[in-house]
Short mmCIF file of C-alpha atoms in Angstrom, two decimals:
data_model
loop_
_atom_site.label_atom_id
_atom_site.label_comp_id
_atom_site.label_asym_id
_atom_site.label_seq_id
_atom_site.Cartn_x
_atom_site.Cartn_y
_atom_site.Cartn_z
CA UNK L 1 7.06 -20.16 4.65
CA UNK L 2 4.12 -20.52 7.08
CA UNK L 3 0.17 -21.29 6.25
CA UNK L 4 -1.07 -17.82 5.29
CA UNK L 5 -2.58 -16.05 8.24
CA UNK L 6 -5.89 -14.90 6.68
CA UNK L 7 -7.49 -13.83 3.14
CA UNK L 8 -5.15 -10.58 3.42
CA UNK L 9 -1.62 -12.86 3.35
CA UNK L 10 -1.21 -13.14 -0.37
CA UNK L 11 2.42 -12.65 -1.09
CA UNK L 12 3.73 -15.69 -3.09
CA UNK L 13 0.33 -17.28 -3.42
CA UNK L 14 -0.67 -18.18 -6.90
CA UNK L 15 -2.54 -15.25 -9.20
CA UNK L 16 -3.92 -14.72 -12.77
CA UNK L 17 -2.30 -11.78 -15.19
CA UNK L 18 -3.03 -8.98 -13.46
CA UNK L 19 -5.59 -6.61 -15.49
CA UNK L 20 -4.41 -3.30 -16.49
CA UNK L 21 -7.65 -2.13 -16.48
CA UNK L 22 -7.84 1.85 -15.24
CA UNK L 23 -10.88 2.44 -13.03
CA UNK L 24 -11.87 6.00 -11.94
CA UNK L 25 -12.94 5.99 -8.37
CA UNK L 26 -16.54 6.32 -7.89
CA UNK L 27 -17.56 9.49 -5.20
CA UNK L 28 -18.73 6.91 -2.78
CA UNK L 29 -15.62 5.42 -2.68
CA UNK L 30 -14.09 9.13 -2.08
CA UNK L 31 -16.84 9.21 0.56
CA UNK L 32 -15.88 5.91 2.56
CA UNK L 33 -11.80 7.07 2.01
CA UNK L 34 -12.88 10.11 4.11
CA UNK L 35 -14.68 8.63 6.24
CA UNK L 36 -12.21 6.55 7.40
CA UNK L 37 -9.88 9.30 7.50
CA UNK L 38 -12.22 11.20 9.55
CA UNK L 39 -12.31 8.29 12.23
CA UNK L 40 -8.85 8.44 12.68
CA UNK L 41 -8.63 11.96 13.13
CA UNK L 42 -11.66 11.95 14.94
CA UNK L 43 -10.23 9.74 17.42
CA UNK L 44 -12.90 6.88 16.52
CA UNK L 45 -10.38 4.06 15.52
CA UNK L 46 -6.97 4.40 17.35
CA UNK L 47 -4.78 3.70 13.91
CA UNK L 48 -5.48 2.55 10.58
CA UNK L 49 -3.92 -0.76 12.10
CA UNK L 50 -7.83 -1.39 13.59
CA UNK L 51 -9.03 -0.97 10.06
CA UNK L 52 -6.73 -3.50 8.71
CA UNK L 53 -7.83 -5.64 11.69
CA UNK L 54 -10.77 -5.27 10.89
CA UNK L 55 -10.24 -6.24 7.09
CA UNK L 56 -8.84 -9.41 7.85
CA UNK L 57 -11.68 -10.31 10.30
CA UNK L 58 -13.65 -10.46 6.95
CA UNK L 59 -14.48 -14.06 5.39
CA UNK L 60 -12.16 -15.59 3.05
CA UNK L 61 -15.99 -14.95 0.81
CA UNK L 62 -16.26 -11.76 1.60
CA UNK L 63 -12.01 -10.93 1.38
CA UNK L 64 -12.17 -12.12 -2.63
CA UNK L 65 -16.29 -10.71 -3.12
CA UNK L 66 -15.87 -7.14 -1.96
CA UNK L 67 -14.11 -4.56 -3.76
CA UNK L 68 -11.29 -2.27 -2.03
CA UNK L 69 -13.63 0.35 -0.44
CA UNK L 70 -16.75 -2.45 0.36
CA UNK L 71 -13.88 -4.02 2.71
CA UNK L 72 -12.75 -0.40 3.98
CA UNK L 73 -16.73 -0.07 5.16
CA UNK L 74 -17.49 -3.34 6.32
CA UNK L 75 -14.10 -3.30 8.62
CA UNK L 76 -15.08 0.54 9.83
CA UNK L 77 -18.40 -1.05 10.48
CA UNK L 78 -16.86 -4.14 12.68
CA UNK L 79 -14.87 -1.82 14.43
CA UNK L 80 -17.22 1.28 15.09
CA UNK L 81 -19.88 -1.50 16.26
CA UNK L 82 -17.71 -3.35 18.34
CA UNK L 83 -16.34 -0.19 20.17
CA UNK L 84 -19.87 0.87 21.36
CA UNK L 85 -19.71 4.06 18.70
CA UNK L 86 -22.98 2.68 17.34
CA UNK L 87 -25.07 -0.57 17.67
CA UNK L 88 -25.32 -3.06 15.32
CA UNK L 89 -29.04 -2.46 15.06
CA UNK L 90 -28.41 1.40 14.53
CA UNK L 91 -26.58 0.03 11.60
CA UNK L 92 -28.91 -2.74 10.25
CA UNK L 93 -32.04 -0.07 9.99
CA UNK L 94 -30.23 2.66 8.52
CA UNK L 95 -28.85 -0.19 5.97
CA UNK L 96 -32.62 -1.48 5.34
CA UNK L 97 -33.20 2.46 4.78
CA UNK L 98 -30.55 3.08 2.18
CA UNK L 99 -31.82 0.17 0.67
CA UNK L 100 -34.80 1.55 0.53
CA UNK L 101 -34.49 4.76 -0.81
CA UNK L 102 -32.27 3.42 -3.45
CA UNK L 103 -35.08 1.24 -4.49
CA UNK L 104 -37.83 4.04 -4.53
CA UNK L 105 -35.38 5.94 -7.08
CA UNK L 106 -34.67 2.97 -9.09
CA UNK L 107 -31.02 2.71 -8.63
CA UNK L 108 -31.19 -0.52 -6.80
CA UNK D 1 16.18 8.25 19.94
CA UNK D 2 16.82 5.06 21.81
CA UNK D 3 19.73 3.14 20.25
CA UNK D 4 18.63 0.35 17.84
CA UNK D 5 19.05 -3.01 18.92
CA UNK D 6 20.70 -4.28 15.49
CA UNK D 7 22.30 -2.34 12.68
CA UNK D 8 22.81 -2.13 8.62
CA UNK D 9 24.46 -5.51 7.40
CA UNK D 10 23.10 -7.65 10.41
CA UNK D 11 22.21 -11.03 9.75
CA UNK D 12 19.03 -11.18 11.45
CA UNK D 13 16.00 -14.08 11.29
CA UNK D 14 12.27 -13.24 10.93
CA UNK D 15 10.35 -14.95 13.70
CA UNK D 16 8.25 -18.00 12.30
CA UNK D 17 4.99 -17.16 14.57
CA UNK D 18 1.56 -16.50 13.84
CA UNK D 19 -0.43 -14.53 16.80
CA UNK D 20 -3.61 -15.03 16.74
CA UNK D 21 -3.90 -11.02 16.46
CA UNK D 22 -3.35 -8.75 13.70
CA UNK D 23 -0.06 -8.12 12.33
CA UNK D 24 2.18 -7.25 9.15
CA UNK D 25 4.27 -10.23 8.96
CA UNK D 26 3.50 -11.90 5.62
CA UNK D 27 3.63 -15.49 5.86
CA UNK D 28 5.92 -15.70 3.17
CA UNK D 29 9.08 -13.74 5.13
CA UNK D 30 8.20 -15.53 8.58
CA UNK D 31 11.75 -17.82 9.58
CA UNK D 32 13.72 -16.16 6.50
CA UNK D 33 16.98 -14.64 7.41
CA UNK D 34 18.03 -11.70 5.62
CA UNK D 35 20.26 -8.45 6.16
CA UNK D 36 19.45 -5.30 7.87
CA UNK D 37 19.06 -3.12 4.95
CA UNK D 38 18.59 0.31 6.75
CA UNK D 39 17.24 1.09 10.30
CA UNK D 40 14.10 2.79 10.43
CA UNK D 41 12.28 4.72 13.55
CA UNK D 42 9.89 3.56 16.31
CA UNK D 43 6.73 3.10 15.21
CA UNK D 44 3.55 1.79 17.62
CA UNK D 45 2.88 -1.78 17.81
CA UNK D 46 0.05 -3.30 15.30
CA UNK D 47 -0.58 -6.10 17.53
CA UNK D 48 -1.26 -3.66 20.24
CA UNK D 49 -3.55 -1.47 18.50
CA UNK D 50 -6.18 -3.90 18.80
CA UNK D 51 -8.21 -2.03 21.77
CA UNK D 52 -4.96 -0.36 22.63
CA UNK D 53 -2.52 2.72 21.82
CA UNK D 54 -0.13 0.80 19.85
CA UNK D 55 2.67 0.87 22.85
CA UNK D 56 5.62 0.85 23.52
CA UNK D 57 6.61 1.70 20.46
CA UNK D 58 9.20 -0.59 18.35
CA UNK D 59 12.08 0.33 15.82
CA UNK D 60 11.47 -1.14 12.38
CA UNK D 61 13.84 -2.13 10.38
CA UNK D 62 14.49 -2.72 6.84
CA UNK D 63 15.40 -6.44 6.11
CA UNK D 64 17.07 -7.14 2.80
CA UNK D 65 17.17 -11.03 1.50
CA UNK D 66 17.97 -12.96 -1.11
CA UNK D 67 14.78 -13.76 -3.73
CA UNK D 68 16.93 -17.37 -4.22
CA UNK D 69 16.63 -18.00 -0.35
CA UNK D 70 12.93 -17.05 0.06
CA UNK D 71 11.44 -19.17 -3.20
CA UNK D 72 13.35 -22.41 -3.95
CA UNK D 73 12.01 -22.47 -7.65
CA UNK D 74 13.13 -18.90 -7.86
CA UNK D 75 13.25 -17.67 -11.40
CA UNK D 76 15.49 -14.75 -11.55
CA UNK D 77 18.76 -13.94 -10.91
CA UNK D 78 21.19 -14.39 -7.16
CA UNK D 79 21.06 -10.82 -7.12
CA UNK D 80 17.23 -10.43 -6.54
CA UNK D 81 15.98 -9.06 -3.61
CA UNK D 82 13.30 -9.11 -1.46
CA UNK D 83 13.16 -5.79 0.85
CA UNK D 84 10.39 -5.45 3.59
CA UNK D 85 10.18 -3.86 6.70
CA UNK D 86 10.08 -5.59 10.08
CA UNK D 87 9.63 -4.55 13.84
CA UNK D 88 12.63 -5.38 15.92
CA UNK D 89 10.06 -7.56 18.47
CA UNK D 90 9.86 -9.62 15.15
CA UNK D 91 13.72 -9.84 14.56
CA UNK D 92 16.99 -11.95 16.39
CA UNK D 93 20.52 -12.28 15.73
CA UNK D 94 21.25 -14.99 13.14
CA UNK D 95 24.37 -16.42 12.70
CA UNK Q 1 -18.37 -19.81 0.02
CA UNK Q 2 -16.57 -21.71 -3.69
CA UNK Q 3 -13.68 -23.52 -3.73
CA UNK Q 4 -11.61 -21.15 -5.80
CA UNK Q 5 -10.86 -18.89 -3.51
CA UNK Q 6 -6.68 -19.39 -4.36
CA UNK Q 7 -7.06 -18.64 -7.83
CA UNK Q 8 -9.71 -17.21 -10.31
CA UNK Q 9 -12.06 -15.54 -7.94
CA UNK Q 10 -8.77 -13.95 -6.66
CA UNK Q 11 -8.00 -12.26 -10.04
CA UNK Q 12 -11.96 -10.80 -10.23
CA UNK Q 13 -11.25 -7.30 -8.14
CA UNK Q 14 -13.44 -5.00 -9.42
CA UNK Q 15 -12.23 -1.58 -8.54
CA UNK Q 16 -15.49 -0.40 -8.03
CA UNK Q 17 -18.79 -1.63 -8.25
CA UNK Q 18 -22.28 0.41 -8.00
CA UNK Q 19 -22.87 2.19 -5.23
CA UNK Q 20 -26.25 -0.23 -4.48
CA UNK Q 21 -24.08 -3.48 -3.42
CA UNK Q 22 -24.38 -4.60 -0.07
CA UNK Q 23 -20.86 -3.20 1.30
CA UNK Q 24 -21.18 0.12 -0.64
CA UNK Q 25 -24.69 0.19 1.45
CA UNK Q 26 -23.11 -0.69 4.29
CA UNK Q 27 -20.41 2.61 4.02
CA UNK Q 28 -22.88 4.64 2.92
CA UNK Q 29 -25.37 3.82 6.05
CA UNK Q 30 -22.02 4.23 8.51
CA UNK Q 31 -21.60 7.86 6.29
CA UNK Q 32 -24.64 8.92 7.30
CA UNK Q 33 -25.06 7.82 10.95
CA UNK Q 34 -21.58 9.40 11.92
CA UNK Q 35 -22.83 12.44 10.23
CA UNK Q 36 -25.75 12.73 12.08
CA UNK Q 37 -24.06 11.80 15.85
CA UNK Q 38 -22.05 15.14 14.90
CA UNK Q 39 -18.96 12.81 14.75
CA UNK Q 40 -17.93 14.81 11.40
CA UNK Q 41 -19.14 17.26 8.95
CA UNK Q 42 -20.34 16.94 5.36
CA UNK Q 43 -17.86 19.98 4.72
CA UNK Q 44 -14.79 18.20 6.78
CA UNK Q 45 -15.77 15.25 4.36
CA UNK Q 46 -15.77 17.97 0.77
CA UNK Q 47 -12.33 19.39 2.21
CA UNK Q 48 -10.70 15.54 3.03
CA UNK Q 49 -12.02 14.26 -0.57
CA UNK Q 50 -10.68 17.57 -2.35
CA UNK Q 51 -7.35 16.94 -0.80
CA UNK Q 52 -7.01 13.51 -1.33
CA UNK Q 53 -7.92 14.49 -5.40
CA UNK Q 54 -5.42 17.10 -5.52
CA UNK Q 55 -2.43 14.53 -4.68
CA UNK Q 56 -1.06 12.92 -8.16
CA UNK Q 57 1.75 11.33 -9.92
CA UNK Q 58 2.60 15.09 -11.36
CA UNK Q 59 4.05 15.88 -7.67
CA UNK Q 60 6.15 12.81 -8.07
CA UNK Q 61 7.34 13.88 -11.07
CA UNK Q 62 8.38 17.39 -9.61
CA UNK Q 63 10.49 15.28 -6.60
CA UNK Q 64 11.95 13.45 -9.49
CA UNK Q 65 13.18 16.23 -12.31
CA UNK Q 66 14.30 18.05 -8.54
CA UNK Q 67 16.77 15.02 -7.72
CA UNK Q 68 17.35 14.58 -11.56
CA UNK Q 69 18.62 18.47 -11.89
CA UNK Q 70 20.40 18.75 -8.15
CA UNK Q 71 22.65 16.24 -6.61
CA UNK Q 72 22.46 17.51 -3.15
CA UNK Q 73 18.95 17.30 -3.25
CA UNK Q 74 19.06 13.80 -4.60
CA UNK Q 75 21.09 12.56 -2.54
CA UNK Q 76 18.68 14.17 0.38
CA UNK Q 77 15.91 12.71 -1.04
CA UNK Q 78 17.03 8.75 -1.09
CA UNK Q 79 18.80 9.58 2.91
CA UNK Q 80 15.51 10.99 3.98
CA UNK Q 81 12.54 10.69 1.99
CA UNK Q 82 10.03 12.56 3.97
CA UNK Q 83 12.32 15.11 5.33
CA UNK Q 84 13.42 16.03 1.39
CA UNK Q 85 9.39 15.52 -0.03
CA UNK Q 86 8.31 17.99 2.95
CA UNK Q 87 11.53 20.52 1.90
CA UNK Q 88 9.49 20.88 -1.12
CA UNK Q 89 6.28 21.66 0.47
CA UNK Q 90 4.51 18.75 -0.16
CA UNK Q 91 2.61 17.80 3.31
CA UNK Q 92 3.03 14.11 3.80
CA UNK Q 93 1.26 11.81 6.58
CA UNK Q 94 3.17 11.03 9.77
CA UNK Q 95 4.67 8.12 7.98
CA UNK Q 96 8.64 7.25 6.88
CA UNK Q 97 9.03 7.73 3.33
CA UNK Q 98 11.46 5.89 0.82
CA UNK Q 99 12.82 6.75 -2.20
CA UNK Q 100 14.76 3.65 -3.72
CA UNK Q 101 16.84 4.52 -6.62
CA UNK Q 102 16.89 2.84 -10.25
CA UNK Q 103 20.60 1.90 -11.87
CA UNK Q 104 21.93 0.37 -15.05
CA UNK Q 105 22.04 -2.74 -12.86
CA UNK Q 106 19.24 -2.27 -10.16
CA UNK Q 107 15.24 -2.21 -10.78
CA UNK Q 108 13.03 -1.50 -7.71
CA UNK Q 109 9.32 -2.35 -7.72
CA UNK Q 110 6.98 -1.61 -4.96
CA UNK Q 111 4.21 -3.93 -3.58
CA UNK Q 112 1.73 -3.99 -0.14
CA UNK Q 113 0.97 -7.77 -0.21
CA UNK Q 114 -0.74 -7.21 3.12
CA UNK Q 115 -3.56 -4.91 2.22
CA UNK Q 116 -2.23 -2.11 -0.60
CA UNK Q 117 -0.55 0.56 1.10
CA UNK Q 118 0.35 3.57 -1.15
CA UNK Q 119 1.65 7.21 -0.59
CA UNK Q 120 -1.81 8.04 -1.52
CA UNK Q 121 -1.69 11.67 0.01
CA UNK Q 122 1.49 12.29 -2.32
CA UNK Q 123 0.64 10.27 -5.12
CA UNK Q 124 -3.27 10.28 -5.44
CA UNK Q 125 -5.31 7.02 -5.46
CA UNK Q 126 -3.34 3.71 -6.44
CA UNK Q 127 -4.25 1.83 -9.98
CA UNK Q 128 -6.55 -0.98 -9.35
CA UNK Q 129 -4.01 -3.30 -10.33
CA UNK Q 130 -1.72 -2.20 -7.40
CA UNK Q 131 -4.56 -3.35 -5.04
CA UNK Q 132 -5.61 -6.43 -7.47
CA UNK Q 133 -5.20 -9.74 -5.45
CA UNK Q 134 -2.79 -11.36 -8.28
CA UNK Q 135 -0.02 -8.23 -8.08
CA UNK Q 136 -0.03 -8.86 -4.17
CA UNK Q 137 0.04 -12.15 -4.78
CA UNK Q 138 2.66 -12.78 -7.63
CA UNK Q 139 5.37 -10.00 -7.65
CA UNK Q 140 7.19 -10.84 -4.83
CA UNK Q 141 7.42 -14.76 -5.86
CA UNK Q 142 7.82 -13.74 -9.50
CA UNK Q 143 8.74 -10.75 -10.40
CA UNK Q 144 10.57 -10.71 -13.50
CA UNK Q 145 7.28 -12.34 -15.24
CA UNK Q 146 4.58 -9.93 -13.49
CA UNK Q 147 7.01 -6.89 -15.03
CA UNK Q 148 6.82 -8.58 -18.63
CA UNK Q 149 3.03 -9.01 -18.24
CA UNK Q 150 3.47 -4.62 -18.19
CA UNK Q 151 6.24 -4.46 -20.96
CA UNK Q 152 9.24 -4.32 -18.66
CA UNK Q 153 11.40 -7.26 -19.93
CA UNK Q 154 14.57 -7.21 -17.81
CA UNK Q 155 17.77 -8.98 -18.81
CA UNK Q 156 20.11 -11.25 -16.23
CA UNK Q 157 22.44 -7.96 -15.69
CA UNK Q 158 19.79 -6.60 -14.26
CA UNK Q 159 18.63 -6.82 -10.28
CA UNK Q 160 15.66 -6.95 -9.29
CA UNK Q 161 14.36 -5.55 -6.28
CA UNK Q 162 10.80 -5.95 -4.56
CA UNK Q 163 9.79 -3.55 -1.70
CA UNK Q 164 6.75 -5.84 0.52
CA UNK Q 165 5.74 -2.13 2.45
CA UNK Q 166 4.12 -3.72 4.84
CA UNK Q 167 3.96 -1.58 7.94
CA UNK Q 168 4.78 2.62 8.58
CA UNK Q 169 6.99 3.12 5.53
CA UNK Q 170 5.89 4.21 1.40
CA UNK Q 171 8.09 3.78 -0.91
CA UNK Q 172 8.62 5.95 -4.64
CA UNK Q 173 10.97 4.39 -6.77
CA UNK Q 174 13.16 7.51 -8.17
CA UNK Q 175 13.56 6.09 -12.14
CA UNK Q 176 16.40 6.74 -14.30
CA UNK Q 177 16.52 10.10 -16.57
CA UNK Q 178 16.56 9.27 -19.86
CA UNK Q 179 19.09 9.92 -22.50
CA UNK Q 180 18.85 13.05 -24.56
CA UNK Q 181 17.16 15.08 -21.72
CA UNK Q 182 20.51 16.79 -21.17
CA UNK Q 183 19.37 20.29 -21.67
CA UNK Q 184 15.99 20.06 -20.47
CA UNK Q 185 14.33 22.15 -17.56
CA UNK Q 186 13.26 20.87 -14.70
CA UNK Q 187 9.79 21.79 -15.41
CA UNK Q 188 10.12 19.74 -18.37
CA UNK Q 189 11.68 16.83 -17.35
CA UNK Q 190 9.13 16.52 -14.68
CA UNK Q 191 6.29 15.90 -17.29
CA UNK Q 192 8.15 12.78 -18.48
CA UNK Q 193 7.55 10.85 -15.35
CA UNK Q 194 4.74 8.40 -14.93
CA UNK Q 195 2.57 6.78 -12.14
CA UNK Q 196 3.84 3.30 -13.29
CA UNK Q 197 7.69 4.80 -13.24
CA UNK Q 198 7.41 5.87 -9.66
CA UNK Q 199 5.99 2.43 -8.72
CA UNK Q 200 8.56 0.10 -10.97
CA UNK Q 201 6.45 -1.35 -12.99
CA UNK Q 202 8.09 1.20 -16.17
CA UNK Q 203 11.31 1.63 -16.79
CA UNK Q 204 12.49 3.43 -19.22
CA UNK Q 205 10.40 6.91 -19.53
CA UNK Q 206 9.27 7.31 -22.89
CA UNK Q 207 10.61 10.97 -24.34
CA UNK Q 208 7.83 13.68 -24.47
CA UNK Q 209 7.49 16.21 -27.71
CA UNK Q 210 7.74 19.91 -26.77
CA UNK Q 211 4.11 21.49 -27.48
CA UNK Q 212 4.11 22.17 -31.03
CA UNK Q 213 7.27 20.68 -32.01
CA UNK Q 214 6.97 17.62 -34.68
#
């Protein structure tokens, strides 16, 4: 067996019992599974390979921090950003103004 | 369909590589030999994806091996399996 | 970053957390920007997410009580999986599908230790525990104890087999009928099958009552 290539290679690792915990799906989790969807029909990413590309470009940190959708953004983000379909500044602001709004209705 | 390059009951070896470049090799099946379980279609490339179209497109192919050879502190029986699918740029002949 | 990234942080995989953490943000800011450069619609998005819900394990369950109740098709079904799903009018993603067959002497489990793929556009969304880092981790090094930990306890005359679907393939695992089912319908048989059964982590399908019947 060789050194696991990134925070992605798990098979045979070591693991805790796995919790059998059900979890609806939140409707901005539905929101980031379409978008991502959308990009690949749109043409934006080339296959969902990019996306997992872009997943394992994530810190070991952020791999084990982020749930299964947060990763699914973040690599869309990488990928979108590094192909030019928006800046990474475009992206920082409209962050800062999510933030934002989320604050002024006291969800955040 | 182009022919495939190997066929069911093969012995064939996993490469033992790691690109620096995506791909779906788990570390854990990399310089295993198992059996070709079934052969699959062509499929486009993961590692060529990356800024790319995925092409040429390679046959995959479902390898079949024993749980006993993959883990040596294997708990289970002889008869365990491990089944995952590989491209054939991935696979070569073992003896 | 801790030093426990190789074991207990690994088992904390929230499915989801609230929509204000930073990666949630993060989708949510990408959501809106795409929107607005015209690269998709708010109703392409309604008409993706309402697909995506309809999927569930009931369609398995019709593929299943289909190759329970005709051989031909069965035997279509574990040749070809996508070719047999689609014969049923299910509309599948351009991606292989395979149906791997439980026995008296075989059980088949399904894993994506790579990321967590899933015949999600068949099946609906995958349990959280199909994506958690310790089932990627452990059932393909150890997976007669991860099957105890969900009350499958299989004895040494029974195989076990993992499928890692790591690249263009899904997998269903097609479980065994149960006894005393002999003169059931279809329709009826199909209600007996579970998410769990279709992914191997059940194996014996526990007998439904009729509505009304004691």
């Amino acid at each position: 067996m060789s050194e696991p290539w990134g925070p992605h290679d798990l098979g045979g690792q070591e693991g805790g019992p796995i919790d059998l915990a059900e979890h609806d799906t939140a409707y901005w989790e539905w929101q980031i599974d379409a978008m991502v969807r959308l990009a690949l029909r749109k043409g934006l990413i080339s296959d969902f390979a990019e996306l997992r590309d872009g997943i394992e470009q994530l810190t070991p940190h952020d791999y084990d921090q982020c749930t299964y959708y947060e990763r699914w953004a973040k690599s869309l983000a990488y990928t979108l950003v590094s192909r030019g379909v928006i800046s990474r500044q475009q992206l920082e602001d409209r962050i800062d103004k999510v933030r934002a709004r989320q604050e002024a209705e006291g969800v955040a | 369909m182009t022919e495939s390059t190997f066929v069911v009951g093969q012995r064939v070896r996993i490469a033992d590589r790691t690109p620096p470049v995506h791909h779906r090799v788990p570390s854990y099946a990399k310089g295993h030999v198992g059996i070709v379980e079934r052969v699959c279609g062509l499929h486009g490339v993961p590692e060529k994806f990356i800024r790319g179209d995925g092409k040429p497109r390679q046959r995959i192919y479902r390898v079949r091996i024993p749980q006993t050879e993959l883990w040596q502190d294997y708990d289970g029986t002889d008869g365990d399996k491990l089944e995952i699918e590989i491209f054939e740029h991935w696979l070569e002949k073992a003896e | 970053m801790t030093d426990h990234d190789h074991d207990h942080s690994r088992t904390l995989q929230p499915d989801h957390a609230e929509p204000t953490s930073e990666g949630a943000r993060v989708g949510l800011a990408l959501r809106e920007l795409l929107i607005e450069a015209g690269h998709y619609t708010p109703e392409e998005e309604q008409a993706v997410i309402a697909a995506m819900q309809d999927a569930s394990p009931a369609d398995g369950g019709r593929i299943v009580a289909r190759a329970w109740t005709d051989p031909e098709y069965k035997a279509r079904l574990l040749a070809n999986g996508a070719t047999a799903i689609r014969e049923l009018g299910y509309e599948l993603e351009p991606y292989e599908f395979t149906v791997m067959e439980n026995d008296d002497v075989t059980h088949n489990v399904i894993v994506c230790t790579l990321c967590s793929c899933y015949p999600r556009s068949l099946l609906g969304m995958s349990p959280a525990w199909y994506k958690s880092a310790s089932y990627r981790a452990r059932i393909v090094r150890e997976p007669r104890s991860v099957l105890a930990e969900f009350g499958v306890e299989l004895t040494a005359d029974v195989n076990v087999r993992v499928h890692d679907s790591t690249a263009e393939l899904r997998y269903m695992v097609l479980p065994q009928k149960p006894d005393g089912t002999e003169d059931w319908s279809e329709e009826r048989l199909a209600e007996l099958v579970t998410r769990d059964s279709l992914i191997g982590t059940q194996r014996v399908l526990k007998l439904a009552r009729k509505p009304g019947e004691s």
